[in-house]
Amino acid sequence: MKTDNGDSGARIRRDATAGGGLPVTGDRFAGDLEGTIERAFLRAGGLSRDEVRRRPIIGICSSWSELNPCNMGLRDLAESVRSGVAAAGGTAVVFPTISLNENMIVPTSMLLRNLMAMDVEEMIRCSPIDGVVLLAGCDKTVPAQLMGAASAGKPAIMLTAGPRGCGQFQGRSIVTSDVWDLVPDRLEGRISDAEWDELEGVFAPTVGVCNVMGTATTMAIAAEVLGMALPGSAAVPAVESRRRDLAERTGVRAVELARAGTRPEDVMTPPAFDNAIRVLSATGGSTNEFIHLVAIAGRLGISLGLDRFADIGERTPQVLGVRPSGPFSLEDFDHAGGVPALLAVLEPVLDSGCVLGDGRKLANVCAAVRAAPPRPHPCLRSLDDPFEHKSGLVVLRGSLAPRGAIFKRSAAPRMLWTHRGPAVVFDYHTARKRADDPGLHAAPDSVIVLRNAGPVGAPGMPEIDFVPIPAVLRAAGITEVVCVTDGRMSGTEGGATALHVTPEAAVGGPIGLVRDGDEIVLDATTGTLDLLVDGHELARRAAETPPHASTARRGWERLYVEHVLQPDQGCDLDFLVDHG
Ligand code: FES
């Protein structure tokens, strides 16, 4: 009587391929003998005789964890989702998955994103559920769940955790990333012990995700635009009652999706990904979305080359000005109408035929916004009067980044959008020590090259939380320099940094061949990043450079290093991408 999980997965695929209709997984509860065991076990867990006979069975895939305070509100929201599922005639069962907090996972949550995606995929595929509600929040949990659900192929919809509230410090409202700006004041004695203690208690005052346009909210917006979350859900604060309403409606929608047999691939289509790229460009959102969108699309056999990002970005004005890509807050964005209002502004440049999370076409959602427009707010401008006429995010290419790099123009001082200077090279693992060397030769126009911070080299492509500005420059009061790295940065960071340089040093990219003093030219207005060293010299250096020696000996880290793809391919594992 024991059910074979692999066979269950195969059945789902067969049903999905046939198209339409309710998948048969929940029917595992309906059989005479098999069903008895499964019904009995669910009843042992608290469900009633009636509940185990209802259809569809909706899994609530929760990344709630006490090790992930950003996602802790999801435990209560799961109950509201459950109510919505029941109201629509289904039965909900909550199950946990790995949860990744950006600040708790060492060396980096990015090392584990694909592991979480595999966990989510197999739990959805192998469990006797007809559809799933994905509960995510903190940075990597959103893409990991979308990747897993895309591969599992069952009806799915997401509810994100929402931004946490803002605290008050020294008479002003502060957001998560402000704490880094206060570090110099603390180090130089301008903030007392008592004040620092007070800050610890107020800068993250509630559950919910970071309250800036960082990766978590950028990805929550992407989930909405891709049609995988209800319109208007991304910016609603984590602790507001409106989010419980959203949760209940998400449960109802999950039942509708399961009954219709609508799978993620029916919703996350190539035009939907184009819309998501355009919205990313218009918000000046997190650079990490480049990697995550490519990875999600890759699970569906959709190839998103960086040229697509470059092309769309070049033709998309930045109309939203939320920190760090503008002076406004996420609360302002919510008051301005959130994602539906943003879509209404951008509709002339979007594919309005795409279906959003509540089943309406994007055109209908925009029409509803126009029929009852929210109060205008300066955080959201028009296409004719944007914050910037081109995207705040630029794709760079050139001899230093043959397969691309990303530059967040909206968060960089304009005077550093174009720059030429001599390289000062740092290895990611020893950068702090070298930066503090008083004998290091560096000039105000130096270009900091920070390498071996990529998916293979670090490993896991951690977020770089500092640019190693040499002590000699710091002593001269220089706080802004151009940096070039094969690593990532937090979506909340500013600065003139070319990120995700691909290929990375550890797999033989030209960034591994740069020497101190080499001239580097960055031009974020034309999208170029060049190393001014002749090809013969680079070939000579390549011949004498030993191959990268990985220290990963066992377990997940070894599997990851042996199979991870480069950033332009989404940093997924090569055997998880759908090659058709
Ligand atoms: Fe979780 Fe920022 S640390 S969203």
XYZ file of C-alpha atoms and ligand atoms in Angstrom:
584
model
C 0.000 0.000 0.000
C 2.962 2.282 0.329
C 2.853 4.995 -2.303
C 5.928 5.472 -4.404
C 6.908 9.131 -4.460
C 8.740 8.954 -7.753
C 5.664 7.468 -9.401
C 3.575 10.281 -7.933
C 5.897 12.828 -9.523
C 5.627 11.101 -12.881
C 1.835 11.164 -12.648
C 1.865 14.904 -12.064
C 4.002 15.480 -15.110
C 1.747 13.313 -17.266
C -1.325 15.229 -16.125
C 0.409 18.552 -16.547
C 1.485 17.635 -20.057
C -2.035 16.638 -20.943
C -3.055 20.188 -19.989
C -6.060 21.554 -18.086
C -8.094 20.020 -15.284
C -7.316 19.191 -11.716
C -4.096 17.173 -11.286
C -4.676 13.804 -9.640
C -2.319 14.104 -6.681
C -5.053 14.843 -4.153
C -6.759 11.676 -5.346
C -4.174 9.752 -3.369
C -6.566 10.442 -0.485
C -9.561 9.132 -2.434
C -8.590 5.495 -2.996
C -10.267 2.813 -0.945
C -7.171 1.242 0.630
C -4.355 3.714 -0.056
C -6.649 6.599 0.749
C -7.568 5.130 4.103
C -3.986 5.287 5.305
C -3.447 8.802 4.043
C -6.791 10.108 5.304
C -6.150 8.516 8.685
C -2.753 10.152 8.986
C -4.142 13.565 8.073
C -6.953 13.099 10.585
C -4.321 12.159 13.155
C -2.774 15.559 12.416
C -6.032 17.374 13.202
C -8.150 17.402 10.025
C -11.781 16.268 10.209
C -13.486 13.435 8.285
C -14.998 16.056 5.979
C -11.798 18.013 5.476
C -9.789 15.024 4.234
C -12.469 14.393 1.575
C -12.569 17.946 0.196
C -10.784 18.866 -3.007
C -8.485 20.397 -3.852
C -5.823 19.788 -1.249
C -3.689 22.933 -1.127
C -0.222 22.784 0.382
C 0.936 25.915 2.184
C 4.681 25.899 1.657
C 5.954 27.986 4.551
C 9.429 29.387 5.029
C 8.484 30.575 8.512
C 11.399 30.126 10.893
C 12.632 31.620 14.149
C 15.993 31.797 12.433
C 14.421 34.089 9.857
C 12.618 37.002 11.563
C 11.864 38.562 8.165
C 9.546 35.598 7.516
C 8.110 35.143 11.007
C 4.841 36.870 10.132
C 4.176 34.008 7.714
C 3.071 31.694 10.537
C -0.018 33.833 11.204
C -0.585 34.536 7.535
C -0.681 30.778 6.873
C -3.811 30.590 9.042
C -5.505 33.286 6.972
C -4.521 31.425 3.792
C -6.005 28.282 5.323
C -9.288 30.157 5.954
C -9.364 31.277 2.326
C -8.766 27.744 1.055
C -11.575 26.414 3.281
C -13.947 29.204 2.225
C -13.383 28.211 -1.397
C -14.130 24.554 -0.629
C -10.616 23.138 -0.370
C -8.458 21.804 2.431
C -5.098 23.313 3.331
C -2.064 21.604 4.837
C 0.965 23.616 5.961
C 4.437 22.204 5.452
C 7.832 23.722 6.246
C 10.841 24.146 4.022
C 14.344 25.451 4.457
C 14.295 29.153 5.277
C 17.175 31.492 4.523
C 17.785 34.740 6.359
C 20.115 37.139 4.659
C 21.913 38.088 7.854
C 21.969 34.725 9.626
C 23.327 32.334 6.985
C 27.112 32.083 6.797
C 28.936 32.366 4.446
C 25.958 33.491 2.334
C 22.321 32.638 1.744
C 23.078 32.581 -1.988
C 25.071 29.384 -1.467
C 21.835 27.735 -0.284
C 19.240 29.305 -2.631
C 19.361 26.345 -5.019
C 19.215 23.883 -2.111
C 16.015 25.576 -0.911
C 14.648 25.507 -4.466
C 15.273 21.741 -4.610
C 13.599 21.256 -1.231
C 10.537 23.249 -2.366
C 10.364 21.474 -5.731
C 10.488 17.972 -4.298
C 8.057 18.710 -1.459
C 5.517 20.087 -3.944
C 6.128 17.325 -6.481
C 6.132 14.403 -4.082
C 3.374 15.437 -1.674
C -0.275 14.557 -2.274
C -1.370 18.131 -2.946
C -3.195 19.609 -5.943
C -1.759 23.100 -5.660
C 0.383 25.218 -3.405
C 0.568 28.607 -1.747
C 4.165 29.742 -1.444
C 4.939 31.814 1.649
C 8.206 33.699 1.298
C 9.811 36.970 2.288
C 13.530 37.370 2.898
C 15.708 37.825 -0.186
C 16.482 34.287 -1.395
C 13.280 32.683 -0.185
C 11.225 34.311 -2.963
C 13.316 33.172 -5.955
C 13.970 29.765 -4.370
C 10.233 29.095 -4.014
C 9.448 30.393 -7.498
C 12.217 28.235 -8.986
C 11.014 25.149 -7.126
C 7.358 25.717 -7.997
C 8.222 26.332 -11.657
C 10.018 22.976 -11.825
C 7.355 21.091 -9.845
C 4.693 22.137 -12.338
C 1.662 22.228 -10.019
C -0.715 25.215 -9.667
C 0.954 27.767 -7.390
C 0.577 31.279 -6.051
C 2.813 33.248 -3.691
C 2.197 35.522 -0.760
C 5.177 37.530 0.411
C 5.796 38.689 3.969
C 5.688 42.447 3.359
C 8.064 45.159 4.582
C 8.701 45.664 8.282
C 7.836 48.931 9.973
C 10.247 51.844 10.349
C 11.831 52.754 13.674
C 12.597 56.189 15.149
C 16.143 57.157 16.104
C 17.448 60.572 17.110
C 14.171 62.146 16.055
C 13.926 60.674 12.586
C 12.488 57.654 10.864
C 15.114 55.066 9.976
C 15.150 52.110 7.603
C 17.196 48.919 7.791
C 20.126 50.100 5.728
C 20.562 53.308 7.777
C 22.465 51.376 10.395
C 25.469 51.018 8.062
C 25.542 54.781 7.523
C 25.700 55.249 11.291
C 28.712 52.943 11.760
C 31.310 55.692 11.130
C 29.581 57.903 13.744
C 29.727 55.019 16.207
C 33.384 54.254 15.432
C 34.360 57.883 15.875
C 32.489 58.253 19.182
C 29.627 60.469 17.999
C 27.076 57.825 19.044
C 27.205 56.792 22.705
C 26.873 53.249 24.118
C 23.328 54.024 25.238
C 22.341 55.410 21.852
C 23.828 52.389 20.065
C 21.889 50.089 22.344
C 18.732 52.064 21.591
C 19.433 51.778 17.852
C 19.635 47.984 18.116
C 16.091 47.973 19.433
C 14.528 50.261 16.840
C 16.083 49.788 13.424
C 14.231 46.501 12.790
C 11.179 47.026 14.992
C 8.789 44.408 13.574
C 8.716 41.192 11.583
C 8.805 41.607 7.815
C 11.416 42.205 5.165
C 13.857 45.095 4.890
C 11.909 48.312 4.385
C 13.825 49.600 1.354
C 13.880 48.650 -2.324
C 16.287 45.806 -1.572
C 16.207 42.301 -2.967
C 13.241 41.100 -0.900
C 10.829 43.787 -2.065
C 12.279 43.839 -5.577
C 11.533 40.103 -5.810
C 8.090 40.523 -4.222
C 7.294 43.054 -6.959
C 8.632 40.599 -9.553
C 6.329 37.869 -8.199
C 3.384 40.220 -8.690
C 4.401 41.227 -12.202
C 5.042 37.613 -13.193
C 1.459 36.776 -12.196
C 2.504 34.668 -9.214
C 1.127 36.923 -6.442
C -2.040 38.989 -6.036
C -1.860 42.511 -7.495
C -1.111 45.075 -4.807
C 0.461 42.628 -2.365
C 4.184 43.483 -2.455
C 4.291 46.818 -0.638
C 1.614 46.302 2.038
C 3.389 46.420 5.436
C 4.010 43.066 7.131
C 1.961 43.786 10.227
C -1.085 45.501 8.709
C -4.464 43.788 8.698
C -4.596 44.301 4.921
C -1.989 41.557 4.626
C -4.299 39.083 6.358
C -6.981 39.959 3.813
C -4.444 39.346 1.066
C -3.604 35.986 2.645
C -7.225 34.905 2.687
C -7.729 35.963 -0.917
C -4.537 34.117 -1.851
C -6.012 30.931 -0.378
C -9.197 31.383 -2.417
C -7.156 31.995 -5.556
C -5.060 28.871 -4.945
C -8.225 26.774 -5.042
C -9.305 28.441 -8.295
C -5.889 27.797 -9.851
C -5.916 24.149 -8.760
C -9.424 23.608 -10.143
C -8.423 25.196 -13.444
C -5.143 23.269 -13.577
C -3.222 26.515 -14.171
C 0.485 25.849 -13.769
C 3.354 28.325 -13.232
C 4.459 27.907 -16.840
C 1.013 29.077 -18.005
C 1.506 32.338 -16.110
C 5.263 32.988 -16.168
C 5.515 33.360 -19.939
C 8.252 35.134 -21.935
C 6.156 38.362 -22.152
C 5.621 38.210 -18.370
C 9.392 38.021 -17.874
C 9.840 40.996 -20.212
C 7.328 42.908 -18.081
C 9.258 41.947 -14.940
C 12.526 43.193 -16.466
C 10.874 46.453 -17.457
C 9.441 46.961 -13.977
C 12.842 46.177 -12.454
C 14.329 48.864 -14.690
C 11.609 51.360 -13.794
C 12.075 50.878 -10.054
C 15.880 50.890 -9.892
C 15.424 47.687 -7.913
C 18.006 45.258 -6.615
C 20.759 44.075 -8.935
C 20.207 40.592 -7.521
C 16.990 40.300 -9.543
C 19.076 39.899 -12.714
C 20.371 36.594 -11.368
C 17.097 35.418 -9.844
C 14.896 36.196 -12.863
C 17.294 34.349 -15.164
C 17.231 31.360 -12.797
C 13.409 31.272 -12.518
C 13.037 31.572 -16.291
C 15.649 28.853 -16.780
C 13.452 26.423 -14.822
C 10.784 26.917 -17.519
C 13.109 26.606 -20.501
C 13.055 30.389 -21.089
C 16.425 31.928 -21.822
C 16.832 35.514 -20.586
C 20.125 36.787 -21.934
C 21.646 39.886 -20.376
C 21.096 41.595 -23.737
C 17.379 41.432 -23.010
C 17.966 43.331 -19.748
C 20.236 45.831 -21.533
C 17.785 46.400 -24.369
C 14.739 46.841 -22.156
C 16.642 48.939 -19.606
C 17.849 51.289 -22.306
C 14.231 52.016 -23.270
C 12.702 52.200 -19.775
C 12.644 55.360 -17.649
C 13.018 55.054 -13.903
C 9.652 56.276 -12.606
C 9.853 55.104 -8.992
C 12.170 56.812 -6.510
C 12.314 54.567 -3.435
C 15.481 54.276 -1.367
C 18.268 53.539 -2.310
C 17.246 54.657 -5.814
C 15.479 57.787 -4.628
C 14.479 59.689 -1.491
C 11.141 57.985 -0.790
C 10.098 55.023 1.353
C 8.244 51.798 0.652
C 5.389 53.193 2.736
C 5.189 56.067 0.263
C 5.048 53.527 -2.577
C 2.262 51.665 -0.818
C 0.319 54.925 -0.341
C 0.852 55.712 -4.017
C -0.995 52.526 -4.947
C 1.826 49.957 -4.990
C 2.495 47.741 -7.975
C -0.903 48.239 -9.703
C -0.332 52.024 -9.777
C 3.196 51.448 -11.064
C 1.868 49.143 -13.785
C -0.709 51.767 -14.773
C 2.120 54.285 -15.278
C 4.141 51.784 -17.294
C 1.265 50.212 -19.244
C 2.207 51.859 -22.590
C 5.525 49.967 -22.497
C 4.258 46.679 -21.024
C 2.537 43.662 -22.534
C -0.939 44.290 -21.156
C -2.211 40.867 -22.200
C -0.277 39.090 -19.445
C -2.371 37.543 -16.693
C -1.737 38.661 -13.105
C -2.135 36.720 -9.897
C -5.882 37.292 -9.457
C -6.641 36.066 -12.972
C -7.220 39.503 -14.495
C -5.214 40.698 -17.464
C -2.712 43.448 -16.731
C -4.827 45.796 -18.896
C -7.841 45.253 -16.628
C -5.809 45.848 -13.480
C -4.525 49.137 -14.965
C -8.046 50.143 -16.010
C -9.228 49.571 -12.440
C -6.432 51.844 -11.162
C -7.458 54.562 -13.598
C -11.110 54.217 -12.586
C -10.261 54.781 -8.913
C -6.827 56.411 -8.916
C -4.848 56.577 -5.660
C -3.807 59.979 -4.381
C -0.760 61.129 -6.422
C 2.542 60.862 -4.559
C 5.909 62.274 -5.677
C 7.567 58.834 -5.276
C 5.847 57.699 -8.494
C 6.295 59.825 -11.590
C 5.057 59.580 -15.170
C 6.849 58.223 -18.246
C 7.181 61.823 -19.482
C 8.654 63.158 -16.246
C 10.684 60.294 -14.761
C 13.473 60.304 -12.186
C 15.815 59.133 -14.965
C 15.121 58.747 -18.667
C 16.865 55.372 -18.781
C 16.955 52.481 -16.366
C 18.812 52.923 -13.118
C 20.428 49.546 -13.836
C 22.879 49.149 -16.678
C 24.423 46.065 -18.269
C 28.135 46.542 -18.981
C 30.155 44.534 -21.474
C 33.726 44.712 -22.678
C 37.108 43.057 -22.484
C 36.915 42.927 -18.666
C 33.389 41.445 -18.660
C 32.883 39.487 -21.910
C 29.628 37.944 -20.632
C 28.452 41.028 -18.814
C 28.407 42.956 -15.551
C 25.771 45.099 -13.806
C 26.083 48.716 -12.704
C 23.442 50.406 -10.545
C 23.584 53.863 -12.021
C 20.695 55.074 -9.863
C 22.699 54.464 -6.680
C 26.093 55.746 -7.942
C 27.426 59.340 -7.918
C 26.905 60.724 -11.425
C 30.533 61.881 -11.670
C 31.619 58.213 -11.487
C 29.333 56.926 -14.261
C 32.335 57.342 -16.558
C 35.790 56.746 -15.212
C 39.304 55.696 -16.226
C 41.946 54.754 -13.725
C 44.640 52.306 -12.628
C 43.641 49.031 -10.947
C 44.334 48.139 -7.327
C 43.615 44.410 -7.063
C 42.174 42.645 -4.027
C 41.331 39.008 -3.411
C 37.925 38.740 -1.719
C 39.322 36.592 1.086
C 42.172 38.956 2.045
C 40.783 42.324 0.971
C 40.434 43.942 4.390
C 44.050 43.198 5.325
C 45.449 44.549 2.077
C 43.211 47.629 2.175
C 44.615 48.512 5.596
C 48.240 48.199 4.417
C 49.656 51.730 4.833
C 52.237 50.988 2.135
C 49.655 50.121 -0.545
C 50.009 52.272 -3.629
C 46.670 53.825 -4.558
C 45.507 57.115 -6.034
C 42.171 58.976 -5.898
C 41.353 57.748 -9.413
C 42.235 54.102 -8.629
C 39.768 51.398 -9.651
C 39.308 48.785 -6.922
C 39.204 45.275 -8.410
C 37.716 42.786 -5.942
C 37.870 39.257 -7.306
C 37.328 35.620 -6.347
C 33.939 36.643 -4.961
C 31.885 34.763 -7.574
C 29.752 31.602 -7.361
C 32.753 29.267 -7.594
C 35.501 31.479 -6.164
C 33.991 32.553 -2.839
C 32.068 30.130 -3.067
C 28.376 31.062 -3.217
C 28.796 34.634 -4.491
C 28.307 36.372 -1.128
C 27.122 39.935 -0.907
C 30.083 42.232 -0.528
C 29.287 44.477 2.400
C 32.225 46.817 1.900
C 34.413 48.207 -0.841
C 38.040 47.887 0.296
C 39.000 51.525 -0.046
C 42.734 51.625 0.747
C 43.680 53.206 4.089
C 45.801 55.784 2.302
C 42.726 57.019 0.427
C 40.485 56.886 3.490
C 43.031 59.006 5.349
C 42.789 61.549 2.544
C 39.010 61.711 3.013
C 38.123 59.750 -0.109
C 34.956 57.729 0.406
C 33.803 57.090 -3.172
C 35.818 55.084 -5.685
C 34.960 52.929 -8.675
C 34.928 49.226 -7.844
C 34.791 46.227 -10.192
C 33.970 42.793 -8.803
C 32.823 39.316 -9.741
C 30.735 39.319 -6.554
C 27.309 40.667 -5.632
C 26.147 43.464 -3.381
C 23.043 43.936 -1.300
C 20.166 45.581 -3.114
C 20.294 48.294 -0.468
C 23.908 49.289 -1.147
C 24.937 52.378 -3.064
C 28.235 53.194 -4.762
C 29.876 53.092 -8.175
C 30.402 49.348 -8.408
C 30.376 47.086 -11.464
C 28.978 43.833 -10.090
C 28.593 40.233 -11.308
C 31.585 40.505 -13.683
C 31.266 37.367 -15.805
C 33.048 35.037 -16.209
C 34.384 35.200 -12.672
C 38.093 34.910 -11.864
C 37.784 31.344 -10.541
C 36.655 29.998 -13.924
C 39.268 31.896 -15.938
C 37.568 35.266 -16.513
C 39.746 38.251 -17.479
C 39.116 39.823 -14.055
C 41.513 37.165 -12.735
C 44.278 38.490 -15.000
C 44.215 42.139 -13.885
C 47.404 43.422 -12.248
C 47.924 46.511 -10.085
C 48.318 49.536 -12.309
C 46.445 48.179 -15.367
C 44.169 50.829 -16.833
C 40.431 50.152 -16.588
C 37.714 52.146 -18.361
C 34.110 52.108 -17.149
C 31.364 53.932 -19.014
C 27.896 53.431 -17.591
C 26.421 55.768 -20.206
C 27.461 53.478 -23.081
C 27.509 50.203 -21.120
C 31.195 49.328 -21.444
C 33.824 47.921 -19.101
C 37.291 47.454 -20.596
C 40.715 46.372 -19.439
C 43.327 48.243 -21.457
C 45.854 45.425 -21.658
C 46.900 43.881 -24.926
C 45.639 40.391 -25.786
C 49.120 38.816 -26.005
C 49.951 40.006 -22.515
C 46.641 38.639 -21.197
C 47.344 35.277 -22.879
C 50.786 35.211 -21.236
C 49.264 35.939 -17.818
C 46.560 33.296 -18.348
C 49.220 30.674 -19.126
C 51.032 31.348 -15.872
C 47.895 31.567 -13.682
C 47.221 28.301 -11.813
C 43.643 26.976 -12.004
C 41.348 27.782 -9.081
C 41.657 25.180 -6.322
C 38.326 24.629 -4.577
C 38.337 23.943 -0.853
C 34.865 22.321 -1.033
C 35.462 18.698 -0.031
C 32.013 17.285 0.717
C 28.275 17.780 0.962
C 26.199 20.553 -0.554
C 29.131 22.936 -1.032
C 30.942 20.406 -3.208
C 27.841 19.643 -5.285
C 27.274 23.393 -5.669
C 30.809 24.236 -6.764
C 30.888 21.385 -9.264
C 27.598 22.357 -10.911
C 26.871 26.048 -10.373
C 26.434 28.195 -13.462
C 27.710 31.737 -13.897
C 25.638 34.848 -13.028
C 24.487 35.431 -16.628
C 22.894 31.958 -16.390
C 21.243 32.647 -13.025
C 23.734 30.769 -10.797
C 21.439 27.734 -10.913
C 22.865 24.232 -10.916
C 23.409 22.980 -14.448
C 21.242 19.868 -13.941
C 18.249 21.858 -12.661
C 17.814 24.078 -15.715
C 15.094 23.011 -18.153
C 16.832 22.529 -21.477
C 13.565 21.556 -23.192
Fe 15.592 39.585 5.329
Fe 16.553 42.001 4.494
S 17.460 40.576 5.895
S 14.771 40.953 3.880
